[in-house]
Amino acid sequence: MSKILIVEDENMLLEMMCAYLQAQDYETAGAKSYDDALNLAYESNFDLWIFDVKIIGGSGFALLGELRNAGKNTPCIFTTSLNTLDDVQTGFTSGCDDYIKKPFELKELHLRVQNLLKRTFVHNKNELVNLGENLGFDMNQGLLFRDGKAVSMPKKQSRLLALLLKNQDKFLSREEIYSQIWDYDESPSELSLRVYIAELRKILGKERIVSASKLGYKYV
């Protein structure tokens, strides 16, 4: 299930957009302010962002620009009542992938969401590691795909899968995994590692990740 962050300062419209896309089998999170949106974008892995240009505490243009400068390349759609050519140019210059003018039909928004997610998958398909069972993992973006649709997972779980794939058929000790998955200012957790491994086995199949008490884990 693809995960979408929607940033819109009009409460009723935000609720309508979230509800409509949830009914189309997407997971959504909503924010009305610049700061809340920024925190959500950093804390969770989203497959798509939908940003209103005029938001509380700032602008969608500035928000996307900050995220792009931080290395975030999640595809983004702008929604706005601003309709001059300069506004459109500013939107694309800040790094957006599509632009929809208010007022709009929710069905049109859904079509644009579908197109952008599909386009993103097709663009990256040659970079995917084929995991079988209609699963693929994009090593560059750290994204897992099932049947062409991105599957949301925690950042550390994504890092772990990438690390295991890079070292396929080789055991990685817990210490090696800790040093690669946890940031320098974090304390590694054996329990968390076991949870991530268990979740990956649910997705990939139990037999794909082998463990040995003194050797660690490997992907086969």
mmCIF file with all atom_site columns, C-alpha atoms in Angstrom:
data_model
loop_
_atom_site.group_PDB
_atom_site.id
_atom_site.type_symbol
_atom_site.label_atom_id
_atom_site.label_alt_id
_atom_site.label_comp_id
_atom_site.label_asym_id
_atom_site.label_entity_id
_atom_site.label_seq_id
_atom_site.pdbx_PDB_ins_code
_atom_site.Cartn_x
_atom_site.Cartn_y
_atom_site.Cartn_z
_atom_site.occupancy
_atom_site.B_iso_or_equiv
_atom_site.pdbx_formal_charge
_atom_site.auth_seq_id
_atom_site.auth_comp_id
_atom_site.auth_asym_id
_atom_site.auth_atom_id
_atom_site.pdbx_PDB_model_num
ATOM 1   C CA . MET A 1 1   ? 0.000   0.000   0.000   1.00 0.00 ? 1   MET A CA 1
ATOM 2   C CA . SER A 1 2   ? 1.480   3.330   -1.081  1.00 0.00 ? 2   SER A CA 1
ATOM 3   C CA . LYS A 1 3   ? 1.807   5.991   1.607   1.00 0.00 ? 3   LYS A CA 1
ATOM 4   C CA . ILE A 1 4   ? 0.967   9.637   0.851   1.00 0.00 ? 4   ILE A CA 1
ATOM 5   C CA . LEU A 1 5   ? 1.620   12.814  2.859   1.00 0.00 ? 5   LEU A CA 1
ATOM 6   C CA . ILE A 1 6   ? -0.996  15.526  2.240   1.00 0.00 ? 6   ILE A CA 1
ATOM 7   C CA . VAL A 1 7   ? -0.284  19.097  3.370   1.00 0.00 ? 7   VAL A CA 1
ATOM 8   C CA . GLU A 1 8   ? -3.308  21.407  3.234   1.00 0.00 ? 8   GLU A CA 1
ATOM 9   C CA . ASP A 1 9   ? -4.281  24.254  5.579   1.00 0.00 ? 9   ASP A CA 1
ATOM 10  C CA . GLU A 1 10  ? -8.032  24.026  4.855   1.00 0.00 ? 10  GLU A CA 1
ATOM 11  C CA . ASN A 1 11  ? -9.233  21.421  7.331   1.00 0.00 ? 11  ASN A CA 1
ATOM 12  C CA . MET A 1 12  ? -12.299 20.272  5.379   1.00 0.00 ? 12  MET A CA 1
ATOM 13  C CA . LEU A 1 13  ? -10.372 19.844  2.132   1.00 0.00 ? 13  LEU A CA 1
ATOM 14  C CA . LEU A 1 14  ? -7.588  18.004  3.950   1.00 0.00 ? 14  LEU A CA 1
ATOM 15  C CA . GLU A 1 15  ? -10.088 15.561  5.437   1.00 0.00 ? 15  GLU A CA 1
ATOM 16  C CA . MET A 1 16  ? -11.784 15.051  2.067   1.00 0.00 ? 16  MET A CA 1
ATOM 17  C CA . MET A 1 17  ? -8.502  14.358  0.279   1.00 0.00 ? 17  MET A CA 1
ATOM 18  C CA . CYS A 1 18  ? -7.354  11.919  2.949   1.00 0.00 ? 18  CYS A CA 1
ATOM 19  C CA . ALA A 1 19  ? -10.676 10.080  3.024   1.00 0.00 ? 19  ALA A CA 1
ATOM 20  C CA . TYR A 1 20  ? -10.935 9.855   -0.764  1.00 0.00 ? 20  TYR A CA 1
ATOM 21  C CA . LEU A 1 21  ? -7.429  8.479   -1.243  1.00 0.00 ? 21  LEU A CA 1
ATOM 22  C CA . GLN A 1 22  ? -7.872  6.044   1.647   1.00 0.00 ? 22  GLN A CA 1
ATOM 23  C CA . ALA A 1 23  ? -10.964 4.735   -0.158  1.00 0.00 ? 23  ALA A CA 1
ATOM 24  C CA . GLN A 1 24  ? -8.709  4.139   -3.191  1.00 0.00 ? 24  GLN A CA 1
ATOM 25  C CA . ASP A 1 25  ? -6.461  1.909   -1.041  1.00 0.00 ? 25  ASP A CA 1
ATOM 26  C CA . TYR A 1 26  ? -3.744  4.423   -0.128  1.00 0.00 ? 26  TYR A CA 1
ATOM 27  C CA . GLU A 1 27  ? -2.403  5.113   3.346   1.00 0.00 ? 27  GLU A CA 1
ATOM 28  C CA . THR A 1 28  ? -2.466  8.840   4.105   1.00 0.00 ? 28  THR A CA 1
ATOM 29  C CA . ALA A 1 29  ? -1.100  11.256  6.688   1.00 0.00 ? 29  ALA A CA 1
ATOM 30  C CA . GLY A 1 30  ? -2.194  14.881  6.880   1.00 0.00 ? 30  GLY A CA 1
ATOM 31  C CA . ALA A 1 31  ? -0.608  18.123  8.063   1.00 0.00 ? 31  ALA A CA 1
ATOM 32  C CA . LYS A 1 32  ? -1.702  21.763  7.972   1.00 0.00 ? 32  LYS A CA 1
ATOM 33  C CA . SER A 1 33  ? 1.511   23.580  8.888   1.00 0.00 ? 33  SER A CA 1
ATOM 34  C CA . TYR A 1 34  ? 5.041   23.835  7.529   1.00 0.00 ? 34  TYR A CA 1
ATOM 35  C CA . ASP A 1 35  ? 6.652   22.490  10.706  1.00 0.00 ? 35  ASP A CA 1
ATOM 36  C CA . ASP A 1 36  ? 4.275   19.529  11.081  1.00 0.00 ? 36  ASP A CA 1
ATOM 37  C CA . ALA A 1 37  ? 4.748   18.596  7.432   1.00 0.00 ? 37  ALA A CA 1
ATOM 38  C CA . LEU A 1 38  ? 8.529   18.838  7.701   1.00 0.00 ? 38  LEU A CA 1
ATOM 39  C CA . ASN A 1 39  ? 8.580   16.594  10.772  1.00 0.00 ? 39  ASN A CA 1
ATOM 40  C CA . LEU A 1 40  ? 6.358   13.988  9.111   1.00 0.00 ? 40  LEU A CA 1
ATOM 41  C CA . ALA A 1 41  ? 8.447   14.008  5.931   1.00 0.00 ? 41  ALA A CA 1
ATOM 42  C CA . TYR A 1 42  ? 11.603  13.329  7.950   1.00 0.00 ? 42  TYR A CA 1
ATOM 43  C CA . GLU A 1 43  ? 10.078  10.798  10.349  1.00 0.00 ? 43  GLU A CA 1
ATOM 44  C CA . SER A 1 44  ? 8.315   8.534   7.822   1.00 0.00 ? 44  SER A CA 1
ATOM 45  C CA . ASN A 1 45  ? 8.983   7.132   4.380   1.00 0.00 ? 45  ASN A CA 1
ATOM 46  C CA . PHE A 1 46  ? 6.292   8.359   1.996   1.00 0.00 ? 46  PHE A CA 1
ATOM 47  C CA . ASP A 1 47  ? 5.819   7.274   -1.598  1.00 0.00 ? 47  ASP A CA 1
ATOM 48  C CA . LEU A 1 48  ? 4.275   10.596  -2.617  1.00 0.00 ? 48  LEU A CA 1
ATOM 49  C CA . TRP A 1 49  ? 3.785   14.104  -1.236  1.00 0.00 ? 49  TRP A CA 1
ATOM 50  C CA . ILE A 1 50  ? 0.849   16.386  -2.047  1.00 0.00 ? 50  ILE A CA 1
ATOM 51  C CA . PHE A 1 51  ? 1.610   19.951  -0.922  1.00 0.00 ? 51  PHE A CA 1
ATOM 52  C CA . ASP A 1 52  ? -0.638  22.992  -0.970  1.00 0.00 ? 52  ASP A CA 1
ATOM 53  C CA . VAL A 1 53  ? 1.353   26.110  -1.821  1.00 0.00 ? 53  VAL A CA 1
ATOM 54  C CA . LYS A 1 54  ? -0.161  28.283  0.926   1.00 0.00 ? 54  LYS A CA 1
ATOM 55  C CA . ILE A 1 55  ? 0.264   26.534  4.280   1.00 0.00 ? 55  ILE A CA 1
ATOM 56  C CA . ILE A 1 56  ? 0.461   27.642  7.898   1.00 0.00 ? 56  ILE A CA 1
ATOM 57  C CA . GLY A 1 57  ? 3.912   28.950  8.804   1.00 0.00 ? 57  GLY A CA 1
ATOM 58  C CA . GLY A 1 58  ? 5.377   29.013  5.318   1.00 0.00 ? 58  GLY A CA 1
ATOM 59  C CA . SER A 1 59  ? 4.871   27.957  1.720   1.00 0.00 ? 59  SER A CA 1
ATOM 60  C CA . GLY A 1 60  ? 4.772   24.632  -0.049  1.00 0.00 ? 60  GLY A CA 1
ATOM 61  C CA . PHE A 1 61  ? 7.469   25.910  -2.405  1.00 0.00 ? 61  PHE A CA 1
ATOM 62  C CA . ALA A 1 62  ? 9.853   26.529  0.495   1.00 0.00 ? 62  ALA A CA 1
ATOM 63  C CA . LEU A 1 63  ? 8.905   23.229  2.153   1.00 0.00 ? 63  LEU A CA 1
ATOM 64  C CA . LEU A 1 64  ? 9.709   21.196  -0.942  1.00 0.00 ? 64  LEU A CA 1
ATOM 65  C CA . GLY A 1 65  ? 12.876  23.185  -1.549  1.00 0.00 ? 65  GLY A CA 1
ATOM 66  C CA . GLU A 1 66  ? 14.117  22.409  1.960   1.00 0.00 ? 66  GLU A CA 1
ATOM 67  C CA . LEU A 1 67  ? 13.360  18.707  1.568   1.00 0.00 ? 67  LEU A CA 1
ATOM 68  C CA . ARG A 1 68  ? 15.036  18.539  -1.840  1.00 0.00 ? 68  ARG A CA 1
ATOM 69  C CA . ASN A 1 69  ? 18.128  20.265  -0.433  1.00 0.00 ? 69  ASN A CA 1
ATOM 70  C CA . ALA A 1 70  ? 18.195  17.607  2.289   1.00 0.00 ? 70  ALA A CA 1
ATOM 71  C CA . GLY A 1 71  ? 18.368  14.899  -0.387  1.00 0.00 ? 71  GLY A CA 1
ATOM 72  C CA . LYS A 1 72  ? 14.715  13.822  -0.304  1.00 0.00 ? 72  LYS A CA 1
ATOM 73  C CA . ASN A 1 73  ? 13.528  12.860  -3.823  1.00 0.00 ? 73  ASN A CA 1
ATOM 74  C CA . THR A 1 74  ? 9.999   11.685  -3.032  1.00 0.00 ? 74  THR A CA 1
ATOM 75  C CA . PRO A 1 75  ? 7.714   12.682  -5.942  1.00 0.00 ? 75  PRO A CA 1
ATOM 76  C CA . CYS A 1 76  ? 5.518   15.696  -5.180  1.00 0.00 ? 76  CYS A CA 1
ATOM 77  C CA . ILE A 1 77  ? 2.297   17.229  -6.509  1.00 0.00 ? 77  ILE A CA 1
ATOM 78  C CA . PHE A 1 78  ? 1.456   20.868  -5.760  1.00 0.00 ? 78  PHE A CA 1
ATOM 79  C CA . THR A 1 79  ? -2.162  21.956  -5.274  1.00 0.00 ? 79  THR A CA 1
ATOM 80  C CA . THR A 1 80  ? -2.831  25.685  -5.442  1.00 0.00 ? 80  THR A CA 1
ATOM 81  C CA . SER A 1 81  ? -5.187  28.466  -6.440  1.00 0.00 ? 81  SER A CA 1
ATOM 82  C CA . LEU A 1 82  ? -2.181  30.389  -7.787  1.00 0.00 ? 82  LEU A CA 1
ATOM 83  C CA . ASN A 1 83  ? -2.335  30.038  -11.539 1.00 0.00 ? 83  ASN A CA 1
ATOM 84  C CA . THR A 1 84  ? 0.123   32.438  -13.157 1.00 0.00 ? 84  THR A CA 1
ATOM 85  C CA . LEU A 1 85  ? 2.958   31.111  -15.295 1.00 0.00 ? 85  LEU A CA 1
ATOM 86  C CA . ASP A 1 86  ? 5.457   32.461  -12.755 1.00 0.00 ? 86  ASP A CA 1
ATOM 87  C CA . ASP A 1 87  ? 3.782   30.438  -9.987  1.00 0.00 ? 87  ASP A CA 1
ATOM 88  C CA . VAL A 1 88  ? 3.891   27.276  -12.073 1.00 0.00 ? 88  VAL A CA 1
ATOM 89  C CA . GLN A 1 89  ? 7.541   27.918  -12.906 1.00 0.00 ? 89  GLN A CA 1
ATOM 90  C CA . THR A 1 90  ? 8.363   28.439  -9.224  1.00 0.00 ? 90  THR A CA 1
ATOM 91  C CA . GLY A 1 91  ? 6.691   25.139  -8.401  1.00 0.00 ? 91  GLY A CA 1
ATOM 92  C CA . PHE A 1 92  ? 8.687   23.131  -10.910 1.00 0.00 ? 92  PHE A CA 1
ATOM 93  C CA . THR A 1 93  ? 11.893  24.987  -10.062 1.00 0.00 ? 93  THR A CA 1
ATOM 94  C CA . SER A 1 94  ? 11.481  23.991  -6.406  1.00 0.00 ? 94  SER A CA 1
ATOM 95  C CA . GLY A 1 95  ? 11.384  20.346  -7.480  1.00 0.00 ? 95  GLY A CA 1
ATOM 96  C CA . CYS A 1 96  ? 7.748   19.309  -7.909  1.00 0.00 ? 96  CYS A CA 1
ATOM 97  C CA . ASP A 1 97  ? 6.691   16.599  -10.367 1.00 0.00 ? 97  ASP A CA 1
ATOM 98  C CA . ASP A 1 98  ? 3.129   17.735  -11.085 1.00 0.00 ? 98  ASP A CA 1
ATOM 99  C CA . TYR A 1 99  ? 0.850   20.719  -10.511 1.00 0.00 ? 99  TYR A CA 1
ATOM 100 C CA . ILE A 1 100 ? -2.935  20.777  -10.066 1.00 0.00 ? 100 ILE A CA 1
ATOM 101 C CA . LYS A 1 101 ? -4.943  23.994  -9.848  1.00 0.00 ? 101 LYS A CA 1
ATOM 102 C CA . LYS A 1 102 ? -7.765  24.565  -7.374  1.00 0.00 ? 102 LYS A CA 1
ATOM 103 C CA . PRO A 1 103 ? -10.612 23.885  -7.478  1.00 0.00 ? 103 PRO A CA 1
ATOM 104 C CA . PHE A 1 104 ? -10.115 20.320  -8.680  1.00 0.00 ? 104 PHE A CA 1
ATOM 105 C CA . GLU A 1 105 ? -12.081 17.081  -8.734  1.00 0.00 ? 105 GLU A CA 1
ATOM 106 C CA . LEU A 1 106 ? -10.821 14.426  -6.339  1.00 0.00 ? 106 LEU A CA 1
ATOM 107 C CA . LYS A 1 107 ? -10.959 11.931  -9.197  1.00 0.00 ? 107 LYS A CA 1
ATOM 108 C CA . GLU A 1 108 ? -8.504  14.088  -11.160 1.00 0.00 ? 108 GLU A CA 1
ATOM 109 C CA . LEU A 1 109 ? -6.192  14.153  -8.144  1.00 0.00 ? 109 LEU A CA 1
ATOM 110 C CA . HIS A 1 110 ? -6.388  10.363  -7.946  1.00 0.00 ? 110 HIS A CA 1
ATOM 111 C CA . LEU A 1 111 ? -5.517  10.017  -11.640 1.00 0.00 ? 111 LEU A CA 1
ATOM 112 C CA . ARG A 1 112 ? -2.467  12.224  -11.171 1.00 0.00 ? 112 ARG A CA 1
ATOM 113 C CA . VAL A 1 113 ? -1.429  10.227  -8.098  1.00 0.00 ? 113 VAL A CA 1
ATOM 114 C CA . GLN A 1 114 ? -1.742  6.955   -10.026 1.00 0.00 ? 114 GLN A CA 1
ATOM 115 C CA . ASN A 1 115 ? 0.222   8.310   -12.967 1.00 0.00 ? 115 ASN A CA 1
ATOM 116 C CA . LEU A 1 116 ? 3.036   9.703   -10.848 1.00 0.00 ? 116 LEU A CA 1
ATOM 117 C CA . LEU A 1 117 ? 3.465   6.565   -8.750  1.00 0.00 ? 117 LEU A CA 1
ATOM 118 C CA . LYS A 1 118 ? 3.428   4.399   -11.875 1.00 0.00 ? 118 LYS A CA 1
ATOM 119 C CA . ARG A 1 119 ? 5.907   6.695   -13.629 1.00 0.00 ? 119 ARG A CA 1
ATOM 120 C CA . THR A 1 120 ? 8.228   6.613   -10.641 1.00 0.00 ? 120 THR A CA 1
ATOM 121 C CA . PHE A 1 121 ? 8.179   2.819   -10.612 1.00 0.00 ? 121 PHE A CA 1
ATOM 122 C CA . VAL A 1 122 ? 8.782   2.501   -14.361 1.00 0.00 ? 122 VAL A CA 1
ATOM 123 C CA . HIS A 1 123 ? 11.636  5.018   -14.222 1.00 0.00 ? 123 HIS A CA 1
ATOM 124 C CA . ASN A 1 124 ? 13.394  2.968   -11.572 1.00 0.00 ? 124 ASN A CA 1
ATOM 125 C CA . LYS A 1 125 ? 12.499  -0.534  -12.718 1.00 0.00 ? 125 LYS A CA 1
ATOM 126 C CA . ASN A 1 126 ? 15.970  -1.254  -14.132 1.00 0.00 ? 126 ASN A CA 1
ATOM 127 C CA . GLU A 1 127 ? 17.491  -0.440  -10.734 1.00 0.00 ? 127 GLU A CA 1
ATOM 128 C CA . LEU A 1 128 ? 15.306  -2.970  -8.926  1.00 0.00 ? 128 LEU A CA 1
ATOM 129 C CA . VAL A 1 129 ? 16.627  -6.138  -7.346  1.00 0.00 ? 129 VAL A CA 1
ATOM 130 C CA . ASN A 1 130 ? 14.169  -8.918  -8.195  1.00 0.00 ? 130 ASN A CA 1
ATOM 131 C CA . LEU A 1 131 ? 13.160  -10.655 -4.961  1.00 0.00 ? 131 LEU A CA 1
ATOM 132 C CA . GLY A 1 132 ? 10.593  -13.007 -6.513  1.00 0.00 ? 132 GLY A CA 1
ATOM 133 C CA . GLU A 1 133 ? 6.877   -13.211 -5.709  1.00 0.00 ? 133 GLU A CA 1
ATOM 134 C CA . ASN A 1 134 ? 6.315   -9.921  -7.621  1.00 0.00 ? 134 ASN A CA 1
ATOM 135 C CA . LEU A 1 135 ? 8.638   -8.112  -5.207  1.00 0.00 ? 135 LEU A CA 1
ATOM 136 C CA . GLY A 1 136 ? 11.451  -5.746  -6.117  1.00 0.00 ? 136 GLY A CA 1
ATOM 137 C CA . PHE A 1 137 ? 13.765  -3.533  -4.079  1.00 0.00 ? 137 PHE A CA 1
ATOM 138 C CA . ASP A 1 138 ? 15.207  -0.257  -5.357  1.00 0.00 ? 138 ASP A CA 1
ATOM 139 C CA . MET A 1 139 ? 18.698  -0.084  -3.882  1.00 0.00 ? 139 MET A CA 1
ATOM 140 C CA . ASN A 1 140 ? 19.121  3.606   -4.705  1.00 0.00 ? 140 ASN A CA 1
ATOM 141 C CA . GLN A 1 141 ? 15.910  4.849   -3.116  1.00 0.00 ? 141 GLN A CA 1
ATOM 142 C CA . GLY A 1 142 ? 15.522  2.156   -0.465  1.00 0.00 ? 142 GLY A CA 1
ATOM 143 C CA . LEU A 1 143 ? 12.001  1.356   -1.669  1.00 0.00 ? 143 LEU A CA 1
ATOM 144 C CA . LEU A 1 144 ? 10.296  -2.025  -1.759  1.00 0.00 ? 144 LEU A CA 1
ATOM 145 C CA . PHE A 1 145 ? 7.759   -2.654  -4.532  1.00 0.00 ? 145 PHE A CA 1
ATOM 146 C CA . ARG A 1 146 ? 5.025   -5.289  -4.733  1.00 0.00 ? 146 ARG A CA 1
ATOM 147 C CA . ASP A 1 147 ? 3.202   -5.637  -8.067  1.00 0.00 ? 147 ASP A CA 1
ATOM 148 C CA . GLY A 1 148 ? 4.588   -2.263  -9.108  1.00 0.00 ? 148 GLY A CA 1
ATOM 149 C CA . LYS A 1 149 ? 3.342   -0.434  -6.012  1.00 0.00 ? 149 LYS A CA 1
ATOM 150 C CA . ALA A 1 150 ? 5.649   0.881   -3.316  1.00 0.00 ? 150 ALA A CA 1
ATOM 151 C CA . VAL A 1 151 ? 5.387   -0.800  0.095   1.00 0.00 ? 151 VAL A CA 1
ATOM 152 C CA . SER A 1 152 ? 5.996   1.480   3.070   1.00 0.00 ? 152 SER A CA 1
ATOM 153 C CA . MET A 1 153 ? 8.516   0.324   5.671   1.00 0.00 ? 153 MET A CA 1
ATOM 154 C CA . PRO A 1 154 ? 10.538  1.946   8.469   1.00 0.00 ? 154 PRO A CA 1
ATOM 155 C CA . LYS A 1 155 ? 13.833  3.539   7.436   1.00 0.00 ? 155 LYS A CA 1
ATOM 156 C CA . LYS A 1 156 ? 15.985  1.141   9.457   1.00 0.00 ? 156 LYS A CA 1
ATOM 157 C CA . GLN A 1 157 ? 14.130  -1.863  8.056   1.00 0.00 ? 157 GLN A CA 1
ATOM 158 C CA . SER A 1 158 ? 14.794  -0.550  4.550   1.00 0.00 ? 158 SER A CA 1
ATOM 159 C CA . ARG A 1 159 ? 18.475  -0.014  5.373   1.00 0.00 ? 159 ARG A CA 1
ATOM 160 C CA . LEU A 1 160 ? 18.678  -3.538  6.757   1.00 0.00 ? 160 LEU A CA 1
ATOM 161 C CA . LEU A 1 161 ? 17.210  -5.077  3.613   1.00 0.00 ? 161 LEU A CA 1
ATOM 162 C CA . ALA A 1 162 ? 19.609  -3.087  1.420   1.00 0.00 ? 162 ALA A CA 1
ATOM 163 C CA . LEU A 1 163 ? 22.560  -4.199  3.556   1.00 0.00 ? 163 LEU A CA 1
ATOM 164 C CA . LEU A 1 164 ? 21.540  -7.864  3.385   1.00 0.00 ? 164 LEU A CA 1
ATOM 165 C CA . LEU A 1 165 ? 21.069  -7.688  -0.389  1.00 0.00 ? 165 LEU A CA 1
ATOM 166 C CA . LYS A 1 166 ? 24.473  -6.062  -0.901  1.00 0.00 ? 166 LYS A CA 1
ATOM 167 C CA . ASN A 1 167 ? 26.030  -8.950  1.049   1.00 0.00 ? 167 ASN A CA 1
ATOM 168 C CA . GLN A 1 168 ? 23.883  -11.787 -0.307  1.00 0.00 ? 168 GLN A CA 1
ATOM 169 C CA . ASP A 1 169 ? 24.927  -15.278 0.862   1.00 0.00 ? 169 ASP A CA 1
ATOM 170 C CA . LYS A 1 170 ? 27.317  -13.755 3.391   1.00 0.00 ? 170 LYS A CA 1
ATOM 171 C CA . PHE A 1 171 ? 26.676  -13.745 7.130   1.00 0.00 ? 171 PHE A CA 1
ATOM 172 C CA . LEU A 1 172 ? 26.696  -10.300 8.722   1.00 0.00 ? 172 LEU A CA 1
ATOM 173 C CA . SER A 1 173 ? 27.380  -10.114 12.438  1.00 0.00 ? 173 SER A CA 1
ATOM 174 C CA . ARG A 1 174 ? 25.074  -8.126  14.682  1.00 0.00 ? 174 ARG A CA 1
ATOM 175 C CA . GLU A 1 175 ? 27.880  -5.643  15.249  1.00 0.00 ? 175 GLU A CA 1
ATOM 176 C CA . GLU A 1 176 ? 28.285  -5.104  11.497  1.00 0.00 ? 176 GLU A CA 1
ATOM 177 C CA . ILE A 1 177 ? 24.560  -4.535  11.148  1.00 0.00 ? 177 ILE A CA 1
ATOM 178 C CA . TYR A 1 178 ? 24.444  -2.151  14.113  1.00 0.00 ? 178 TYR A CA 1
ATOM 179 C CA . SER A 1 179 ? 27.235  -0.014  12.646  1.00 0.00 ? 179 SER A CA 1
ATOM 180 C CA . GLN A 1 180 ? 25.468  0.279   9.284   1.00 0.00 ? 180 GLN A CA 1
ATOM 181 C CA . ILE A 1 181 ? 21.835  0.632   10.363  1.00 0.00 ? 181 ILE A CA 1
ATOM 182 C CA . TRP A 1 182 ? 21.952  2.779   13.496  1.00 0.00 ? 182 TRP A CA 1
ATOM 183 C CA . ASP A 1 183 ? 23.233  6.348   13.401  1.00 0.00 ? 183 ASP A CA 1
ATOM 184 C CA . TYR A 1 184 ? 26.263  7.286   15.488  1.00 0.00 ? 184 TYR A CA 1
ATOM 185 C CA . ASP A 1 185 ? 24.168  9.033   18.159  1.00 0.00 ? 185 ASP A CA 1
ATOM 186 C CA . GLU A 1 186 ? 21.751  6.109   18.591  1.00 0.00 ? 186 GLU A CA 1
ATOM 187 C CA . SER A 1 187 ? 21.979  3.025   20.788  1.00 0.00 ? 187 SER A CA 1
ATOM 188 C CA . PRO A 1 188 ? 21.599  -0.235  18.826  1.00 0.00 ? 188 PRO A CA 1
ATOM 189 C CA . SER A 1 189 ? 18.860  -2.548  20.036  1.00 0.00 ? 189 SER A CA 1
ATOM 190 C CA . GLU A 1 190 ? 18.939  -6.341  19.711  1.00 0.00 ? 190 GLU A CA 1
ATOM 191 C CA . LEU A 1 191 ? 15.173  -6.435  20.184  1.00 0.00 ? 191 LEU A CA 1
ATOM 192 C CA . SER A 1 192 ? 14.601  -3.896  17.412  1.00 0.00 ? 192 SER A CA 1
ATOM 193 C CA . LEU A 1 193 ? 16.869  -5.852  15.076  1.00 0.00 ? 193 LEU A CA 1
ATOM 194 C CA . ARG A 1 194 ? 14.888  -9.025  15.730  1.00 0.00 ? 194 ARG A CA 1
ATOM 195 C CA . VAL A 1 195 ? 11.646  -7.186  15.026  1.00 0.00 ? 195 VAL A CA 1
ATOM 196 C CA . TYR A 1 196 ? 12.997  -5.833  11.704  1.00 0.00 ? 196 TYR A CA 1
ATOM 197 C CA . ILE A 1 197 ? 14.193  -9.311  10.729  1.00 0.00 ? 197 ILE A CA 1
ATOM 198 C CA . ALA A 1 198 ? 10.803  -10.810 11.625  1.00 0.00 ? 198 ALA A CA 1
ATOM 199 C CA . GLU A 1 199 ? 8.972   -8.180  9.562   1.00 0.00 ? 199 GLU A CA 1
ATOM 200 C CA . LEU A 1 200 ? 11.239  -8.759  6.563   1.00 0.00 ? 200 LEU A CA 1
ATOM 201 C CA . ARG A 1 201 ? 10.648  -12.504 6.797   1.00 0.00 ? 201 ARG A CA 1
ATOM 202 C CA . LYS A 1 202 ? 6.897   -11.896 6.718   1.00 0.00 ? 202 LYS A CA 1
ATOM 203 C CA . ILE A 1 203 ? 7.328   -9.977  3.472   1.00 0.00 ? 203 ILE A CA 1
ATOM 204 C CA . LEU A 1 204 ? 10.039  -12.028 1.764   1.00 0.00 ? 204 LEU A CA 1
ATOM 205 C CA . GLY A 1 205 ? 9.430   -15.480 3.217   1.00 0.00 ? 205 GLY A CA 1
ATOM 206 C CA . LYS A 1 206 ? 11.026  -17.069 6.263   1.00 0.00 ? 206 LYS A CA 1
ATOM 207 C CA . GLU A 1 207 ? 13.560  -19.012 4.222   1.00 0.00 ? 207 GLU A CA 1
ATOM 208 C CA . ARG A 1 208 ? 15.102  -15.911 2.590   1.00 0.00 ? 208 ARG A CA 1
ATOM 209 C CA . ILE A 1 209 ? 16.846  -14.631 5.735   1.00 0.00 ? 209 ILE A CA 1
ATOM 210 C CA . VAL A 1 210 ? 18.980  -17.197 7.537   1.00 0.00 ? 210 VAL A CA 1
ATOM 211 C CA . SER A 1 211 ? 20.252  -16.665 11.075  1.00 0.00 ? 211 SER A CA 1
ATOM 212 C CA . ALA A 1 212 ? 22.984  -18.331 13.111  1.00 0.00 ? 212 ALA A CA 1
ATOM 213 C CA . SER A 1 213 ? 23.583  -17.511 16.757  1.00 0.00 ? 213 SER A CA 1
ATOM 214 C CA . LYS A 1 214 ? 27.320  -16.841 16.451  1.00 0.00 ? 214 LYS A CA 1
ATOM 215 C CA . LEU A 1 215 ? 27.417  -15.649 12.834  1.00 0.00 ? 215 LEU A CA 1
ATOM 216 C CA . GLY A 1 216 ? 24.485  -13.261 12.487  1.00 0.00 ? 216 GLY A CA 1
ATOM 217 C CA . TYR A 1 217 ? 22.138  -12.993 9.488   1.00 0.00 ? 217 TYR A CA 1
ATOM 218 C CA . LYS A 1 218 ? 22.329  -13.431 5.729   1.00 0.00 ? 218 LYS A CA 1
ATOM 219 C CA . TYR A 1 219 ? 19.990  -13.154 2.732   1.00 0.00 ? 219 TYR A CA 1
ATOM 220 C CA . VAL A 1 220 ? 19.914  -16.217 0.459   1.00 0.00 ? 220 VAL A CA 1
#
